[in-house]
PDB file of C-alpha atoms and ligand atoms in Angstrom:
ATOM      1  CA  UNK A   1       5.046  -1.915  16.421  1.00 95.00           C
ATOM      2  CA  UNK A   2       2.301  -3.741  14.067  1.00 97.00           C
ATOM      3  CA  UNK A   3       0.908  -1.304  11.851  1.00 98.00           C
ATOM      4  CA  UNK A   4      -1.476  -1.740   8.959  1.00 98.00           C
ATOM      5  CA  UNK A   5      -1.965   1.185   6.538  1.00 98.00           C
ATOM      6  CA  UNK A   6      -5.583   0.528   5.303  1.00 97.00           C
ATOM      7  CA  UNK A   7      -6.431   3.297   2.190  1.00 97.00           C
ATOM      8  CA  UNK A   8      -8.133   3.394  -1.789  1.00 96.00           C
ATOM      9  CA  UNK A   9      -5.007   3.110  -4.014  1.00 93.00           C
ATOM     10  CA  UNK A  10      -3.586   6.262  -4.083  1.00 91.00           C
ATOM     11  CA  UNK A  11      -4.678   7.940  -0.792  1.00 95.00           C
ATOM     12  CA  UNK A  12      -0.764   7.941   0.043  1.00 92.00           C
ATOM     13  CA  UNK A  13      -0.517   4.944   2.198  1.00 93.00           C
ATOM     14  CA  UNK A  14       2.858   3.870   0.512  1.00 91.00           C
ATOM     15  CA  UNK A  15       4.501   6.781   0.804  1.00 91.00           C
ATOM     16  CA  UNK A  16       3.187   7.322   4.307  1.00 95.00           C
ATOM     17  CA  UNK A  17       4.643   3.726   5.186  1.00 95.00           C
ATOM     18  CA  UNK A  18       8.473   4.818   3.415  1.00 92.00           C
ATOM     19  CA  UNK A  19       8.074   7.623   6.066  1.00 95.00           C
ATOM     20  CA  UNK A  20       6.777   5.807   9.320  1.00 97.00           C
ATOM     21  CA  UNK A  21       9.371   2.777   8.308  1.00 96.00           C
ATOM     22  CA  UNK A  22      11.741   4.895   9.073  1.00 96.00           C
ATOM     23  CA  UNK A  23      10.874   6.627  11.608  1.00 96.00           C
ATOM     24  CA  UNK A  24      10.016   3.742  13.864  1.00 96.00           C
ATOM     25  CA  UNK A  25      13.367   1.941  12.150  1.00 96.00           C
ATOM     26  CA  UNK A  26      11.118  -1.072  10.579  1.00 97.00           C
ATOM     27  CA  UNK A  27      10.734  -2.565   7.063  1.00 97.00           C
ATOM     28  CA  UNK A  28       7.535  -1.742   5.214  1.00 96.00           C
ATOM     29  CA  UNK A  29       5.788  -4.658   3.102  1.00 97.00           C
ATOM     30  CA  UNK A  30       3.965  -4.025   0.191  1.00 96.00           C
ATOM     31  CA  UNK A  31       2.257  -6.903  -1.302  1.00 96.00           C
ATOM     32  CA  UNK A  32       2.021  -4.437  -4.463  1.00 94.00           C
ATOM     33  CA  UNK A  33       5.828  -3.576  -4.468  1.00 92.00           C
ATOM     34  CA  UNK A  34       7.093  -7.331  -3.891  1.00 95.00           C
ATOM     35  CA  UNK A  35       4.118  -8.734  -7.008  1.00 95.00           C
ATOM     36  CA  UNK A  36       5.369  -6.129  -9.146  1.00 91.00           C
ATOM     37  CA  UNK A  37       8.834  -6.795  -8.768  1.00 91.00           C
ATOM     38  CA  UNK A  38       7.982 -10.617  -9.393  1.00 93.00           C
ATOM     39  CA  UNK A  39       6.591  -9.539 -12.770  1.00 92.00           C
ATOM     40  CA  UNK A  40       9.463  -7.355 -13.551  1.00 89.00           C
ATOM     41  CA  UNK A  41      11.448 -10.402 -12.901  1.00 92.00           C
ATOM     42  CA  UNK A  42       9.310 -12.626 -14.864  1.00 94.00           C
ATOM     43  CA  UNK A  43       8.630 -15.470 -12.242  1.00 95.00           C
ATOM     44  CA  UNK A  44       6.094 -17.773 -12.191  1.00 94.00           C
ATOM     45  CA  UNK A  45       3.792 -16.199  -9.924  1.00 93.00           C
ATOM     46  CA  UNK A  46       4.763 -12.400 -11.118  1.00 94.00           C
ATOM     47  CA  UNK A  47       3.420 -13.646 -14.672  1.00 93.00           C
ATOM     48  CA  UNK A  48       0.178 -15.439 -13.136  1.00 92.00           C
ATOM     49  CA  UNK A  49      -1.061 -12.049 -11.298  1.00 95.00           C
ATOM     50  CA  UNK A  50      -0.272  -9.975 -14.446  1.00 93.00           C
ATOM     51  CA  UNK A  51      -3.876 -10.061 -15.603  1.00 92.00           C
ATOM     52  CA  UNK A  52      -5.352  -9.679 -12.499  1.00 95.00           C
ATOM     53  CA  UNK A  53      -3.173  -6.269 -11.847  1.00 94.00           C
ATOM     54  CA  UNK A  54      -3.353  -5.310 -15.443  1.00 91.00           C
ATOM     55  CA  UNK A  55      -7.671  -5.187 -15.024  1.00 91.00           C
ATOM     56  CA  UNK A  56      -7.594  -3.534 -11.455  1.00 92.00           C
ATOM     57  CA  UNK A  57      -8.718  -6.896 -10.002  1.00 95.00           C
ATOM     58  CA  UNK A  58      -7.620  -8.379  -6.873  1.00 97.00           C
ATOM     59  CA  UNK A  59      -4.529 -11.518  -6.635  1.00 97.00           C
ATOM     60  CA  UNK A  60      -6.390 -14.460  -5.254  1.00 97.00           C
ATOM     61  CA  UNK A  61      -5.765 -14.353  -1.571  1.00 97.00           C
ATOM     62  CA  UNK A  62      -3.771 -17.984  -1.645  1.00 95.00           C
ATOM     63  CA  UNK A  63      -1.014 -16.091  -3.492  1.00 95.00           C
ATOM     64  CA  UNK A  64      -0.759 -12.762  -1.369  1.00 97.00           C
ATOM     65  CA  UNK A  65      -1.212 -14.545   1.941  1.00 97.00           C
ATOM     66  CA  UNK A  66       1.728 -16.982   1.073  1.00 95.00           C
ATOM     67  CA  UNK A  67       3.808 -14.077   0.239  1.00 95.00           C
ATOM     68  CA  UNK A  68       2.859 -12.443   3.221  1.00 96.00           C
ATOM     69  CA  UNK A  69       3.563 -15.654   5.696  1.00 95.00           C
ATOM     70  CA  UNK A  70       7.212 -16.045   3.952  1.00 94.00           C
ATOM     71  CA  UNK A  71       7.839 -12.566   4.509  1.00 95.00           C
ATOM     72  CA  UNK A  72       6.939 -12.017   7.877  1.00 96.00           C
ATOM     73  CA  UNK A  73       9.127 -15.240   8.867  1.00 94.00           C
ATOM     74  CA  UNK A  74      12.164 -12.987   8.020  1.00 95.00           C
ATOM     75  CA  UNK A  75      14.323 -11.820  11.064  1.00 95.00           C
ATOM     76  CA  UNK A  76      14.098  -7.890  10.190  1.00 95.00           C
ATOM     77  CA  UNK A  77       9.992  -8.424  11.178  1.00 96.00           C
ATOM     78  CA  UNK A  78      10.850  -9.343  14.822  1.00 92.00           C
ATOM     79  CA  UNK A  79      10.765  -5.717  16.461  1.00 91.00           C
ATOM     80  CA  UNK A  80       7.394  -4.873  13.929  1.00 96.00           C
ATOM     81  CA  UNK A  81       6.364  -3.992  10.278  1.00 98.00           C
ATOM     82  CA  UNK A  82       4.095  -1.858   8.336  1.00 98.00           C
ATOM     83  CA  UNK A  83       2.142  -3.617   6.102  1.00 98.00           C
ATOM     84  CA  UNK A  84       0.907  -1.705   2.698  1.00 97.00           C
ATOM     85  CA  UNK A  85      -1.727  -3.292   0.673  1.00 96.00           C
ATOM     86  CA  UNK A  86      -2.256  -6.144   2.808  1.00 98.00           C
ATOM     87  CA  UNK A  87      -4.903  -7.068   4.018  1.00 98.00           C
ATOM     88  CA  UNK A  88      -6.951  -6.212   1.355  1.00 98.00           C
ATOM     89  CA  UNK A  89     -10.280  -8.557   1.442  1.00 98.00           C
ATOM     90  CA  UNK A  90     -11.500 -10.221   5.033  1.00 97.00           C
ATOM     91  CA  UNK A  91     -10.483 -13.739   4.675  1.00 98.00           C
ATOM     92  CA  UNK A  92      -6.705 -12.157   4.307  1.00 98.00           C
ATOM     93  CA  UNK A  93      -7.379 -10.181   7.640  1.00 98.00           C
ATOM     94  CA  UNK A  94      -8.269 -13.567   9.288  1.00 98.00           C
ATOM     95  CA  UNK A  95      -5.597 -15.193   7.894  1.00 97.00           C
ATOM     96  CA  UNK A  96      -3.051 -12.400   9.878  1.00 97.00           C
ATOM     97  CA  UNK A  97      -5.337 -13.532  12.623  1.00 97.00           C
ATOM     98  CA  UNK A  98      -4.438 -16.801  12.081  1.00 97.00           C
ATOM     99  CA  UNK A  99      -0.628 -16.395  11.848  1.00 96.00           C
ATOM    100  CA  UNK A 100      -1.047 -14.964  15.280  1.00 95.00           C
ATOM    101  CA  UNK A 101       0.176 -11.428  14.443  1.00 95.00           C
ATOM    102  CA  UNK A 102      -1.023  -9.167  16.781  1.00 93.00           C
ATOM    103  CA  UNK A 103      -1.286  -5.563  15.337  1.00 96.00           C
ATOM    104  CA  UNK A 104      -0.755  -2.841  17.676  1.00 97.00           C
ATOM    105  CA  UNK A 105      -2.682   0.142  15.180  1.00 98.00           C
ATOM    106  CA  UNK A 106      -4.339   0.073  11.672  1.00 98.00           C
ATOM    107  CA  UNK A 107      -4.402   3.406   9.916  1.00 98.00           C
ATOM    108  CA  UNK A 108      -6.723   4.140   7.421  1.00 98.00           C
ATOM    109  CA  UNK A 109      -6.189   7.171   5.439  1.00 98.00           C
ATOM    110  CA  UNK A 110      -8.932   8.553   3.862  1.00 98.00           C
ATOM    111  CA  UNK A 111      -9.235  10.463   0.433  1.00 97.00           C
ATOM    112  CA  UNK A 112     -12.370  11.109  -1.260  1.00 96.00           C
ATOM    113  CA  UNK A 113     -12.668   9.183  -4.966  1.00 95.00           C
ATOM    114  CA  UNK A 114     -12.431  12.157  -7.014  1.00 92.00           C
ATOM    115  CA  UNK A 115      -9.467  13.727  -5.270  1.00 93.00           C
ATOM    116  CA  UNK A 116      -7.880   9.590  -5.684  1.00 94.00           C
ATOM    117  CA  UNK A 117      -8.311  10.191  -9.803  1.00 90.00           C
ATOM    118  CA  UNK A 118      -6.630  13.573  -9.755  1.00 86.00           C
ATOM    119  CA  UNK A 119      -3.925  12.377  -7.767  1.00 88.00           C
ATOM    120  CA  UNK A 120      -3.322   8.954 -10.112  1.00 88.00           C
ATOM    121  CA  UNK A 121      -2.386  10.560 -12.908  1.00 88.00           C
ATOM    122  CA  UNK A 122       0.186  12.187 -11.658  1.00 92.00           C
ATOM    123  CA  UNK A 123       1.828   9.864  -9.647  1.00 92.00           C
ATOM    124  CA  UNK A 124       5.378   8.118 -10.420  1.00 94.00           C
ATOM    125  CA  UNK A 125       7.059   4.941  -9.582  1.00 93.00           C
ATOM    126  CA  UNK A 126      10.519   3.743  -9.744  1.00 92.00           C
ATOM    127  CA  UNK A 127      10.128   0.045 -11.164  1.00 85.00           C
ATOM    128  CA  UNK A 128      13.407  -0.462  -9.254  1.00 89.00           C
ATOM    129  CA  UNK A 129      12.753  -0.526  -5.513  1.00 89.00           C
ATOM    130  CA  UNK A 130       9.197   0.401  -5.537  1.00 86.00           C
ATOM    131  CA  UNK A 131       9.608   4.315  -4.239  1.00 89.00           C
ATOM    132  CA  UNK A 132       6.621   6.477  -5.234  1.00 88.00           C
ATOM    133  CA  UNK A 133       6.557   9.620  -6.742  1.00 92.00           C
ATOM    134  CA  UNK A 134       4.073  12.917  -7.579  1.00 91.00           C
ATOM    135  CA  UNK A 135       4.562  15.503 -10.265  1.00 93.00           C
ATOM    136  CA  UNK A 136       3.567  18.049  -7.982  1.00 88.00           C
ATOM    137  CA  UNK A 137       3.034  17.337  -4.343  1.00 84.00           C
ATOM    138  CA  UNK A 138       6.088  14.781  -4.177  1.00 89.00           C
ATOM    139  CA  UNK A 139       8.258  15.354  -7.033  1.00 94.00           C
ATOM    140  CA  UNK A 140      11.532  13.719  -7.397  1.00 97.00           C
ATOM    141  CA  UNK A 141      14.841  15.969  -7.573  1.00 97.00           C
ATOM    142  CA  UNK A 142      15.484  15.898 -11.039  1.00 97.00           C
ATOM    143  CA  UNK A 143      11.893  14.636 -12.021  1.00 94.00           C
ATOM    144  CA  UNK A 144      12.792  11.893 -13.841  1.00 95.00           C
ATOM    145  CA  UNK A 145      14.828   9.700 -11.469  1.00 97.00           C
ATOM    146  CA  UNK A 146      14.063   7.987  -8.447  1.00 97.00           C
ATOM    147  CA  UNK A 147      16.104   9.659  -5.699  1.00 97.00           C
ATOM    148  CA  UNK A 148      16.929   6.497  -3.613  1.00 95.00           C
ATOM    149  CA  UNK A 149      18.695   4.315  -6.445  1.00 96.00           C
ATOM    150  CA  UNK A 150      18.781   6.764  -9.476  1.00 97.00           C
ATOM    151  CA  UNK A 151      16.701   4.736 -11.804  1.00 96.00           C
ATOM    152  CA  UNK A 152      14.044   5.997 -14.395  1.00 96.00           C
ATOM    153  CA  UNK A 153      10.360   6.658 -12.873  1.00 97.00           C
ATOM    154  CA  UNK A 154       7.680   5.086 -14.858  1.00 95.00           C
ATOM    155  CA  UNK A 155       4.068   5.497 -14.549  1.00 93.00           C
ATOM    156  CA  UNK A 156       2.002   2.144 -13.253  1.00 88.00           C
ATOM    157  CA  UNK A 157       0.196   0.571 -16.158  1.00 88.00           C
ATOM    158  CA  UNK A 158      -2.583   0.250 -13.528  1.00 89.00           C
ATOM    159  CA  UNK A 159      -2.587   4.135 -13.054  1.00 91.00           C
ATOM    160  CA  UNK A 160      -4.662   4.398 -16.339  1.00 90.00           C
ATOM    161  CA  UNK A 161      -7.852   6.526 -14.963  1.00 88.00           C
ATOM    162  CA  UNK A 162     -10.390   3.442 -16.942  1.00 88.00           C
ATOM    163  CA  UNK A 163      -7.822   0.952 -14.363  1.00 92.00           C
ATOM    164  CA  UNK A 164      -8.063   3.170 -11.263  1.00 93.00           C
ATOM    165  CA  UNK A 165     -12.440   3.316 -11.404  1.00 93.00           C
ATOM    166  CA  UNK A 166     -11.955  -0.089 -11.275  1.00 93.00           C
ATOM    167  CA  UNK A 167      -9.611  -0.576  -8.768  1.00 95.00           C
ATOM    168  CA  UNK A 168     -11.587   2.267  -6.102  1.00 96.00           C
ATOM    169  CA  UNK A 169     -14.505  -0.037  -6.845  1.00 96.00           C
ATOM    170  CA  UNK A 170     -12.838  -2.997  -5.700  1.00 96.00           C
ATOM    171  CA  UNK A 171     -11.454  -1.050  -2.678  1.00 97.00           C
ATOM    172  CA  UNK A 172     -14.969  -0.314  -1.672  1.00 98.00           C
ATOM    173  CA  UNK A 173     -16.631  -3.599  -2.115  1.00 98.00           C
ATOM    174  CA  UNK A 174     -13.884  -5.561  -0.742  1.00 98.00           C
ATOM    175  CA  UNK A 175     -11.302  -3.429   0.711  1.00 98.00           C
ATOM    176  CA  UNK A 176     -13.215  -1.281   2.820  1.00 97.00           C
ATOM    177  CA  UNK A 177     -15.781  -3.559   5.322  1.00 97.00           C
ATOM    178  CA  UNK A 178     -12.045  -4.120   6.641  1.00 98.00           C
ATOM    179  CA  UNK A 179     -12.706  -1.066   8.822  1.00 98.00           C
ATOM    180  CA  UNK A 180     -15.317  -3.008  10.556  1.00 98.00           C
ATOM    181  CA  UNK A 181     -13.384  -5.531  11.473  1.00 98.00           C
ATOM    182  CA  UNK A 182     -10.347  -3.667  12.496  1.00 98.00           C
ATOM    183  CA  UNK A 183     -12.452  -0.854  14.326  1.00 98.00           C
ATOM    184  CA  UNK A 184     -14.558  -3.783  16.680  1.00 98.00           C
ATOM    185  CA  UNK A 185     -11.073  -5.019  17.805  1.00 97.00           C
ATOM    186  CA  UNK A 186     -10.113  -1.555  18.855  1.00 97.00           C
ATOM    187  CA  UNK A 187      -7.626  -0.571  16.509  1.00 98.00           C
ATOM    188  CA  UNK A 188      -8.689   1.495  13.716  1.00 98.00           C
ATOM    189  CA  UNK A 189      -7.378   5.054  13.379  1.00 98.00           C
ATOM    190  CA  UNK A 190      -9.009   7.385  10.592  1.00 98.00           C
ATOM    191  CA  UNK A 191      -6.582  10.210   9.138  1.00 98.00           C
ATOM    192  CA  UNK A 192      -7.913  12.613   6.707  1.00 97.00           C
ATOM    193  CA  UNK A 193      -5.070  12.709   4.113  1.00 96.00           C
ATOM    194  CA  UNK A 194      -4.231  16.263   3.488  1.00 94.00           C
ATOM    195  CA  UNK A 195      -3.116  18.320   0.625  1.00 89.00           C
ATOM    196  CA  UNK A 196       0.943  17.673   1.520  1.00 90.00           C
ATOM    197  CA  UNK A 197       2.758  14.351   2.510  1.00 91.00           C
ATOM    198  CA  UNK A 198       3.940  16.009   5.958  1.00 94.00           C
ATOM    199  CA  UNK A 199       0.381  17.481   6.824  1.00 96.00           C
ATOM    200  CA  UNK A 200      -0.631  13.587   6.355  1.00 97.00           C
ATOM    201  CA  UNK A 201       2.423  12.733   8.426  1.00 97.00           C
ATOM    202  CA  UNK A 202       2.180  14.604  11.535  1.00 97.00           C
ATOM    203  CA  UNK A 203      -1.874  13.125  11.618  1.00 98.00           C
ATOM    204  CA  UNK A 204      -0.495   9.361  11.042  1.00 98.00           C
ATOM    205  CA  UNK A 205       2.183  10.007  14.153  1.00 97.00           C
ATOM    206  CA  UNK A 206      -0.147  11.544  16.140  1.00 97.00           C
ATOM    207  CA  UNK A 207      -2.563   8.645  15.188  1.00 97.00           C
ATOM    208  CA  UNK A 208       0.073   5.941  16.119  1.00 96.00           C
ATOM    209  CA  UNK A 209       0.952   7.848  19.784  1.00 93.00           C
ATOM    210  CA  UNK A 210       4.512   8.518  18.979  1.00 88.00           C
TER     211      UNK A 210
HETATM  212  P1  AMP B   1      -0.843  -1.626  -4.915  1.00 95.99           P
HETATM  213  O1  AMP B   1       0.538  -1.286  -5.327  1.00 95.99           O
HETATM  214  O2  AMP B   1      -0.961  -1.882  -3.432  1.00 95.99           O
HETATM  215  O3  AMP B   1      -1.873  -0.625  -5.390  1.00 95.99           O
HETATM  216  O4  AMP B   1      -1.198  -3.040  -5.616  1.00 95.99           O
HETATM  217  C1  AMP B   1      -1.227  -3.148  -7.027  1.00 95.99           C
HETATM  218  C2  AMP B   1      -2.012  -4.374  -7.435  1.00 95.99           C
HETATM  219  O5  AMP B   1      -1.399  -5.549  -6.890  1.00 95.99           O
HETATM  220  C3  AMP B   1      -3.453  -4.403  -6.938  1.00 95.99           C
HETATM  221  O6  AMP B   1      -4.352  -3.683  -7.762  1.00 95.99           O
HETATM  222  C4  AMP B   1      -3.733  -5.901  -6.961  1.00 95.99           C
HETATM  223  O7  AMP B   1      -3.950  -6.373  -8.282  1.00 95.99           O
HETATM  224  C5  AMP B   1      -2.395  -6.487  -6.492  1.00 95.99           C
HETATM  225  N1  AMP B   1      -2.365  -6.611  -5.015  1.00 95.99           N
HETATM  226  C6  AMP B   1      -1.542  -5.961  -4.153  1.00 95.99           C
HETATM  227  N2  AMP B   1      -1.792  -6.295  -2.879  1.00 95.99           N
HETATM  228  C7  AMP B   1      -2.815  -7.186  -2.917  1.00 95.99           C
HETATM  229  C8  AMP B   1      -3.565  -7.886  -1.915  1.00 95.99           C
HETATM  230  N3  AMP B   1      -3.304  -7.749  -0.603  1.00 95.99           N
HETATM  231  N4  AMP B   1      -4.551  -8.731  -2.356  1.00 95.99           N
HETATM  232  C9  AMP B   1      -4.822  -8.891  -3.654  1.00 95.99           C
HETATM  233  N5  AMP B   1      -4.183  -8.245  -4.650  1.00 95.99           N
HETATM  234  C10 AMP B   1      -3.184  -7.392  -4.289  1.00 95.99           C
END
């Protein structure tokens, strides 16, 4: 399957992807994961988005549709994906278009603003390999460390609440009219997010007919 999890940051679509990834046995991309890892690593292009994620702006599209393309050539994306944070803006939609991807179901969860700025400031990340955490709806086991590869959680720089208004303006201006275009092909499914991850979960399967 060829699922897109469409959502304002925070509405849970990461950790809604770890969970349908595997289920359905295939690799999640996040566009958001793979920059920030680039940044952690200090390349070229990690350092050239830093002040666009740093303000809550967008990456130009040229750099997240080129990481996109040389992902998606990979052999684990031959029986499907999730994709998290991508598409973000139209012209990155057409550009998936253009690749010749054709998605089977785009998600999009929805979470009202204010309940997206209560939830940001509590959420965790391990800079490590990009699993998400919540102080109180998804807590890791010891709190501190990421459960998958034991590394310290750290909150996002881009989780500041002044960062985060910014960022659920973009998603509405830019991010959003992708419902349009993903509900006149057929293909857009709305799930309320709910107050816990598996409440979310069971809409999301249900949503995605399996
Ligand atoms: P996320 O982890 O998905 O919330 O992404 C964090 C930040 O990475 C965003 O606020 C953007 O600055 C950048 N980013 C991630 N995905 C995209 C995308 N598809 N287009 C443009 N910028 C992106």
């Amino acid at each position: 399957m060829k699922i897109i999890f469409l959502g304002a940051p925070g509405a849970g679509k990461g950790t809604q992807a770890e969970i349908v990834s595997e289920r359905l046995s295939i690799p999640t991309i996040s566009t958001g994961v793979i920059i920030r890892e680039a940044l952690a690593a200090g390349t070229e292009m990690g350092l050239a988005a830093k002040k666009f994620i740093d303000e809550g702006a967008l990456v130009p599209d040229d750099v997240v549709i080129g990481i996109i393309r040389e992902r998606l050539s990979l052999d684990d994306c031959a029986n499907g994906f999730i994709l998290d944070g991508f598409p973000r803006t139209v012209p990155q939609a057409e550009a998936l278009d253009k690749m010749g991807i054709t998605l089977d179901r785009v998600i999009s969860i929805e979470v009202s603003d204010e309940e997206i700025v209560k939830r940001m400031s509590g959420r965790r990340v391990c800079q490590k390999c990009g699993s998400s955490y919540h102080v109180e709806s998804k807590p890791s086991k010891d709190g501190v460390h990421c459960d998958r590869c034991q590394s310290e959680l750290t909150i996002r720089k881009d989780d500041d609440p002044k960062v985060v208004l910014n960022r659920l303006s973009v998603y509405h201006s830019t991010t959003e009219p992708l419902k349009d275009f993903y509900a006149e092909k057929g293909i857009l499914k709305l799930v309320e997010g709910q107050d816990t991850v598996e409440q979310t979960t069971a809409l999301t399967m249900a949503a995605l007919g399996v």
